[in-house]
Amino acid sequence: MCSLNAAAQAEKVPAVDFANSCGNNRVEAQSDQNLSRQLDSKQTYPEPAEGKKVVAITLKQLNVFDTDKPEEDNALFRFANRYHIQTKPEVLKSVLLFQEGDAYNPKKLSESERLLRNQSYLYDARIYAVENCDGDILVTVVTRDLWTLLPDLSFSRSGGENTSRIGFRESNLFGWGKRLSFTHIQEVDRSGYQFVYDDPNILNSRYRGRVEYSDNDDGERHYIDVSYPFFATDTPYSYGFTSYSDKREEPIYSEGETISEFSQSTDVTQVYFGHSKALSGSWTRRLIAGVRHEQHTFREIADTTLPIAQDRTLTYPYVQAQWFEDSYVKVRNFDSIYRTEDLNLGWNINALFGYSAESWSDDTERLVYSFSANTAHYTSDHSLWRFYFDVSGNWNKDTDKTENLIAKTTFQYYLNTSLYESWFINASYTYGNNLTFDNQITLGGETGLRGYPIKYQQGSRSMLLNIEKRYYWEYDLLRLFKIGGAAFFDVGRAYHSHLPIEADESVLKNVGIGLRLAPSRANSDIMVHIDLAAPINGPDNVDSVQWLLTVKNRF
């Protein structure tokens, strides 16, 4: 056995793992049948030891469809496999945090697996490791490609308003992992054309870049970003540059109707440098220093009926600190259907502080601050809660008051009654103080109150409660979608308006049912929602039934 070469040793990993670990109908271990819905809980890597090296990396790339299975062996799926350009091996290897000859570190294997699953052109990924007779490590990387060249065609109706997209999108250009799209977009507030090019690994390096340009009927927008990110938990440094400019006409809503509009121009430029340091246990601390320039300009137009915000300019150096706890587990049937999800049970804490002096910005002196924290925790072997908190705003020296202070707290609770059914509760509260006239906190069909029109209520405070019975049926519709469903009850209220208008601030309620479609061969990071919702004792100006067709990234 010890005379076998590295490739042959790598083949000792059971073939069933290669065929099914990233497949649409994987063979599951008995340990995967648990109500916490954790996957691979029994998977272990060889123990690390001084001198152990990774001596071979073997790639096992699965195509979009498995035509060895009778149900997928048809002319259409064979055609798709034949003309699909598979991801280049060097692209996959550029994502890995280790190379042949590196010292063996099982944490780098686990994190590399997560990074691969995070790529938009892959449905799933697994990394296996075995020890050869010399005590070195043979690694096998298993991935399954997605079909990435797609027409960007969609139609959504939410709260009585229509949106549509017509164009194309390629998220793995020629197999090199680049993303390119050109789309005509018709939204509630504007319509126009959008071009996007995103390169997550420039020349197979760790540098990434993104370019966006939009030409809309109310203005234009550009976005340029080039950065060397914290691509791994132990990446020692990061730096980048961002330029953003957007000119548009913004509406003010009340009871789902536009009651005023104004023109807004926003220009943002930012440069930064960050340093990372590993702390005790699984914690990492990152410190970032940068300079940011923001300019917000407002103008009245023909449809302006309410006061508009005053122009704002901020130019400020800032310091940002992040504390990140790496405590990932693999799960299924939380935010997606069937697909492997990476859930972090650790904390992610961010704090930023900046100072915009009058001499720099030629505007009033401001202190800039933001703070966010989120985590998740299993409360039992079949229940999980998530917590999110963020606050941001400015302190205006001239008024000696906060400005655009917005704080939001969200609690989510999952109670898994079986492998395929859950109760889900989402409770959130948003608090705003001294908001300028360009900022609204809204509640309606697009923000969780599904029985009401888009942005039906507005104010500087809001509260929302969603209760859902979720069904993760995992039925494979046409071998293209995994199917789920939900029955839901929503109740919420937006109130304490800072605008000079009379508005409905009553508590609103609705019930409804919906289908969930999770693509399993393309665009696996989205979820199609088809919902029917009915208001409970709703106002006379709201339809008795609302139907919503929306595309989100979660169940």
Coordinates of C-alpha atoms in Angstrom, one line a residue, residues 53 115 170 197 268 336 378 537:
K53 CA 2.7 18.6 4.7
L115 CA -14.8 30.0 0.6
E170 CA -22.8 35.4 -16.7
Y197 CA -18.4 43.6 -14.1
V268 CA -18.5 59.0 -2.1
S336 CA -32.1 27.8 1.9
Y378 CA -28.4 26.8 19.6
N537 CA -59.3 44.6 9.2

